Short mmCIF file of C-alpha atoms in Angstrom, two decimals:
data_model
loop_
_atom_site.label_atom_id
_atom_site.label_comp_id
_atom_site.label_asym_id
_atom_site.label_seq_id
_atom_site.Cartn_x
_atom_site.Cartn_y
_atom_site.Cartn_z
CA UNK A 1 13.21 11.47 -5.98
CA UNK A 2 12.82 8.26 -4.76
CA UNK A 3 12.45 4.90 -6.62
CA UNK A 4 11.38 1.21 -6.30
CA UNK A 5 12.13 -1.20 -8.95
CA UNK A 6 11.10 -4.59 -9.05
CA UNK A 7 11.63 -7.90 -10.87
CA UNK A 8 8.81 -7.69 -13.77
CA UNK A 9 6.28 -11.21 -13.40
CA UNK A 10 4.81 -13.21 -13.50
CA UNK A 11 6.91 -15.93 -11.49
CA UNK A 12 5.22 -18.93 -11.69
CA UNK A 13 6.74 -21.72 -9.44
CA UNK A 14 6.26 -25.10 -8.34
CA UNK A 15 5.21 -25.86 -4.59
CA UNK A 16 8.31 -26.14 -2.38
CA UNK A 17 10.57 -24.36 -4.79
CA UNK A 18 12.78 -21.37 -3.70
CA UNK A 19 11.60 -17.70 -4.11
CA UNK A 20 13.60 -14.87 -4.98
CA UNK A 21 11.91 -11.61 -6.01
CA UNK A 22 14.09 -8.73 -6.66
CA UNK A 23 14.19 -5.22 -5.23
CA UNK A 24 16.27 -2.20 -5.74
CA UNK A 25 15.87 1.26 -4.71
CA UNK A 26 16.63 5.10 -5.30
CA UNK A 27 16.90 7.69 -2.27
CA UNK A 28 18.30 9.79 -0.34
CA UNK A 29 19.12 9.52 3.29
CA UNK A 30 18.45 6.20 5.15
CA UNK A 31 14.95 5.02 3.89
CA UNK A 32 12.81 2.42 5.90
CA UNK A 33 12.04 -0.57 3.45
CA UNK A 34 9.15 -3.03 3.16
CA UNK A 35 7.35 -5.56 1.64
CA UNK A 36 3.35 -6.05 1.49
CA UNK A 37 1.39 -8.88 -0.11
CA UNK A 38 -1.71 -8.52 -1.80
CA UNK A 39 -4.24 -11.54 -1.84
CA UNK A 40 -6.44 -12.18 -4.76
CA UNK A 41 -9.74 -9.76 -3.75
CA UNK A 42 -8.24 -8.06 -1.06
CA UNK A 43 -6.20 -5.16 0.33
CA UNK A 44 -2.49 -5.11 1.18
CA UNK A 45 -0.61 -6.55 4.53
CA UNK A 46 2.38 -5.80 5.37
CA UNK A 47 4.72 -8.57 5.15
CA UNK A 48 7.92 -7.35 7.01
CA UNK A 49 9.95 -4.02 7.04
CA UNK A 50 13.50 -3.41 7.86
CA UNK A 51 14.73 0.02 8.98
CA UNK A 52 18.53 -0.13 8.91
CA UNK A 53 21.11 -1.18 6.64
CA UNK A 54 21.96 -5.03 7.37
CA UNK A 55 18.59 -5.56 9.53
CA UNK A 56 17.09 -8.86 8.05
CA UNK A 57 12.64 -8.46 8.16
CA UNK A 58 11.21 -11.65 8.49
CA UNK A 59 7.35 -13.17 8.69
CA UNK A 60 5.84 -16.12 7.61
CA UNK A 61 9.09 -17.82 6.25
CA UNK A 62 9.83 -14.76 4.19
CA UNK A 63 12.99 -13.02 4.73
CA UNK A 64 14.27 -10.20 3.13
CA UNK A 65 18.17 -8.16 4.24
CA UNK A 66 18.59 -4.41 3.79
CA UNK A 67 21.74 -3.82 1.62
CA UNK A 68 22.66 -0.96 1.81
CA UNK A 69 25.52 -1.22 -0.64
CA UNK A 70 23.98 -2.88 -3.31
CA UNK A 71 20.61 -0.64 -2.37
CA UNK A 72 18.72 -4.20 -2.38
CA UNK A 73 15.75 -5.45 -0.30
CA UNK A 74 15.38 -8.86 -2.33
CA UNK A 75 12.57 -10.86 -1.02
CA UNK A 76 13.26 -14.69 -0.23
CA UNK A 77 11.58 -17.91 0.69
CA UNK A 78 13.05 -21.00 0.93
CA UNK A 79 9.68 -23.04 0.10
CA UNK A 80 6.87 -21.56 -1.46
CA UNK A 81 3.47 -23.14 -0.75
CA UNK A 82 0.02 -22.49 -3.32
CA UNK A 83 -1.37 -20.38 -0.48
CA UNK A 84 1.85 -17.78 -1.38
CA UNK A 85 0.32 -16.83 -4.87
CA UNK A 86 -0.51 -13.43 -4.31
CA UNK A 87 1.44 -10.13 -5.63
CA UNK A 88 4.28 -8.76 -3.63
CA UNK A 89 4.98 -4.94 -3.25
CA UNK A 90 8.42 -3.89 -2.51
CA UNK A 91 7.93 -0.16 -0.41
CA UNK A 92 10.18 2.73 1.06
CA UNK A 93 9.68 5.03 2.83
CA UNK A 94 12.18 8.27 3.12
CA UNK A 95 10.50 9.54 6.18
CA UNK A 96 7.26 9.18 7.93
CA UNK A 97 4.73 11.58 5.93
CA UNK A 98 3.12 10.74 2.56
CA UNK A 99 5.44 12.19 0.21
CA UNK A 100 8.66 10.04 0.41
CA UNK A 101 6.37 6.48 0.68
CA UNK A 102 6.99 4.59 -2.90
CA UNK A 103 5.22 1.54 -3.72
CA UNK A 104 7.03 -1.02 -6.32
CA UNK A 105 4.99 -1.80 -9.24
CA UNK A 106 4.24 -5.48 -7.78
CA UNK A 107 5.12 -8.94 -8.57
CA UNK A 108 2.57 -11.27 -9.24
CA UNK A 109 3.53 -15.05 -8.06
CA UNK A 110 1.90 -17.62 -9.00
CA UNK A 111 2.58 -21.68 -7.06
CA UNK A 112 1.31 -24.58 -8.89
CA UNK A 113 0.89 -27.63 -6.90
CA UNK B 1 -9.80 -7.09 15.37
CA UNK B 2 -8.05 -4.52 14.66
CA UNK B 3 -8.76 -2.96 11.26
CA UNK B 4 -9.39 -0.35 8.55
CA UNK B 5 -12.70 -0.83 7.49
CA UNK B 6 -14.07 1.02 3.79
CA UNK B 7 -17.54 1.05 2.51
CA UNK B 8 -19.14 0.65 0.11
CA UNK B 9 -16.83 -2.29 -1.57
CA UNK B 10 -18.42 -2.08 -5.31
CA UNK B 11 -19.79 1.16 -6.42
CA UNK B 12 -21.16 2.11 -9.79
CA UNK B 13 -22.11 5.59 -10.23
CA UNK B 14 -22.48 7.98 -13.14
CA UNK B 15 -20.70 11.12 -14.05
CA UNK B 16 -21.07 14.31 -11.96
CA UNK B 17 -23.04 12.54 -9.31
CA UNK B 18 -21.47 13.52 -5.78
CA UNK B 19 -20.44 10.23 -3.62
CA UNK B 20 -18.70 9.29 -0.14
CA UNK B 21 -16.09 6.55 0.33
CA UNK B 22 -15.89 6.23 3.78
CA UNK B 23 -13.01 4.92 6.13
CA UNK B 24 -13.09 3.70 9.46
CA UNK B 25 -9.56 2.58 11.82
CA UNK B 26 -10.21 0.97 15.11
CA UNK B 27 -6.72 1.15 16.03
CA UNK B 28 -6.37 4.41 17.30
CA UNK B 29 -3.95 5.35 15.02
CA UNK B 30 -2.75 8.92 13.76
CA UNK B 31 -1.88 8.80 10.37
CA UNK B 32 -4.11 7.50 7.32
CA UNK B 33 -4.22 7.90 3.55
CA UNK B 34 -5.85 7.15 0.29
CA UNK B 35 -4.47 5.09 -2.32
CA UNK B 36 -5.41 4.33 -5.92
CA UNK B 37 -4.40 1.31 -7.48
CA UNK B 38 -4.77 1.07 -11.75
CA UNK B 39 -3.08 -1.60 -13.83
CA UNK B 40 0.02 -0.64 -15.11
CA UNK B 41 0.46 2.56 -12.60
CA UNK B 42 0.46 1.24 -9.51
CA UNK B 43 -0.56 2.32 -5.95
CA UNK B 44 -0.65 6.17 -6.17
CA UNK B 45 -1.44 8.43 -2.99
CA UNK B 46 -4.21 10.30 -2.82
CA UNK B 47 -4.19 12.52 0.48
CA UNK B 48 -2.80 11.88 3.65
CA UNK B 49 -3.77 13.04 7.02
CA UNK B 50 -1.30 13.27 10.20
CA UNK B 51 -3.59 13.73 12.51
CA UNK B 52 -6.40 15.28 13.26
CA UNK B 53 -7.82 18.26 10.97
CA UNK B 54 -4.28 17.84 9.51
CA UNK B 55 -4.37 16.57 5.79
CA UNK B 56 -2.33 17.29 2.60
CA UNK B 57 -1.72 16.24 -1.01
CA UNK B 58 -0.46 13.09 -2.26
CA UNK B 59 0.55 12.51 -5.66
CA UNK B 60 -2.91 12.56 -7.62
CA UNK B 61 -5.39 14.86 -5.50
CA UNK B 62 -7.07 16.35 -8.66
CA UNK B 63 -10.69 15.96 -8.14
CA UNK B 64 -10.72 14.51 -4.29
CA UNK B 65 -11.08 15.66 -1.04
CA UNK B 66 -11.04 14.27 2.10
CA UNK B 67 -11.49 15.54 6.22
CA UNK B 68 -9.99 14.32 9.09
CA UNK B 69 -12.87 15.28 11.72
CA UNK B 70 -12.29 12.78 14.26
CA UNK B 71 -9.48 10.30 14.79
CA UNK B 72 -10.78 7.18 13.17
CA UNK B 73 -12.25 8.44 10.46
CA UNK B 74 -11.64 9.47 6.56
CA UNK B 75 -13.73 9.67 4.43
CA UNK B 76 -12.85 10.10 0.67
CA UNK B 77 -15.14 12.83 -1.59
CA UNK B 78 -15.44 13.05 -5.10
CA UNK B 79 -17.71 16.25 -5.73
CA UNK B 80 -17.91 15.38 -9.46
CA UNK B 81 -16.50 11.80 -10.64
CA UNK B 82 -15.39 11.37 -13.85
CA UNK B 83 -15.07 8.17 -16.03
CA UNK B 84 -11.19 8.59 -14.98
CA UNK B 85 -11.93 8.06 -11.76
CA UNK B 86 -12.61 4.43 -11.86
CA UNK B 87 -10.14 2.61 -9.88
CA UNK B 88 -9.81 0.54 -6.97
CA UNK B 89 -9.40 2.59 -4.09
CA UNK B 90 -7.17 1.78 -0.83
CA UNK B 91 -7.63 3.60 2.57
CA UNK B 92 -4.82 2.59 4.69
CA UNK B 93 -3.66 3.36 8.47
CA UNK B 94 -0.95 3.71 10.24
CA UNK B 95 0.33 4.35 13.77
CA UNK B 96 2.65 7.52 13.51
CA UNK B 97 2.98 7.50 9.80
CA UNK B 98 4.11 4.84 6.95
CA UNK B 99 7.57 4.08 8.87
CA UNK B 100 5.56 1.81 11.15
CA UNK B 101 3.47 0.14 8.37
CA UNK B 102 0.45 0.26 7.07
CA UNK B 103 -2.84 -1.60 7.98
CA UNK B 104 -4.72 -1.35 4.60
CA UNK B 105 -9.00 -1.81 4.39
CA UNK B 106 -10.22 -4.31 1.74
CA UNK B 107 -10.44 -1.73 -1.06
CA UNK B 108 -13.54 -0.03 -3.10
CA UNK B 109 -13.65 -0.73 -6.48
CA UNK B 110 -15.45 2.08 -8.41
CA UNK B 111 -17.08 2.47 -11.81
CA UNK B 112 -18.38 6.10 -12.87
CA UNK B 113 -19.73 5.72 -16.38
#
């Protein structure tokens, strides 16, 4: 079936360092891939989503390629800000009913000023 | 503003004793779900719902139910909660299903004792 891993955390970083958090992925076919942000307190938002191998989502200064080869969607910033501390969800989604939508397990991020 | 809206937020409730989640989209959208999020398992899907009078199984429907009477609307029964049943609970919406992303409601976080 298919799989999400993720980059275990917590990453703690300093303000205006570079973010990298990892994401591979198990399945079959050509999933859709995503990645949602959970605030402290509140629900999920989706962050950006790329449908196609090499498409590059992007939001916010976050960017993240789908790599088909490597079966990556790592998610990137190139300056991180206090306001990003939050937990990140790396998401497919084989088709579009329930069944084939996986959620990572989350990274939690943490920016210290 | 367009969102999913869940009520209540905070419930504590005893074992056995019937109660109502309820979900409201204002986005016209077709497809919504349940999620339940626990530490260390993750978001897990509840029941999803297509459309109208249209729902099915996620990965955990043992001891929910839901109905999909009207568009905008889902509400989330437990007939009999159980102290396993505490969680934080997700309702979530989407246009045509999770391919075009989620819009995710502020969550309920639920106690039964």
């Amino acid at each position: 079936g298919n799989s999400v891993t993720q980059m275990e955390g917590p990453v703690t970083l300093s303000e205006e360092a570079f973010l990298t958090i990892n994401c591979t992925y198990t399945a079959t076919g050509y999933p859709s891939l995503f990645w949602y942000v959970q605030y402290p307190g509140e629900g999920l938002q989706l962050l950006l989503k790329a449908t196609k191998a090499d498409d590059k989502g992007s939001n916010k200064g976050f960017e993240a390629t789908y790599r088909k080869e490597t079966t990556s969607f790592h998610l990137e910033k190139g300056s991180v800000q206090v306001s990003d501390s939050a937990v990140y969800f790396c998401a497919l989604s084989g088709d579009n009913y329930g069944q084939n939508f996986v959620f990572g397990p989350g990274t939690r991020l943490s920016v210290l000023p | 503003e367009a969102q999913v809206t869940q009520n209540p937020r905070y419930l504590i409730t005893v074992t056995g004793k019937k109660l109502t989640v309820t979900c409201s989209q204002n986005m016209n959208h077709e497809y919504m779900s349940w999620y339940r999020q626990d530490p260390g398992l993750g978001l897990r899907q509840i029941y999803y719902s297509m459309n109208v009078e249209v729902t099915d199984k996620g990965d955990v429907p043992e001891g929910y139910k839901v109905s999909r009477k009207e568009k905008r609307n889902f509400p989330l029964i437990l007939e009999s909660p159980s102290p396993n049943q505490t969680s934080l609970y997700f309702c979530a919406s989407s246009l045509t299903g999770p391919v075009s992303g989620y819009t995710f409601g502020s969550g309920t976080r639920l106690t039964v004792v």
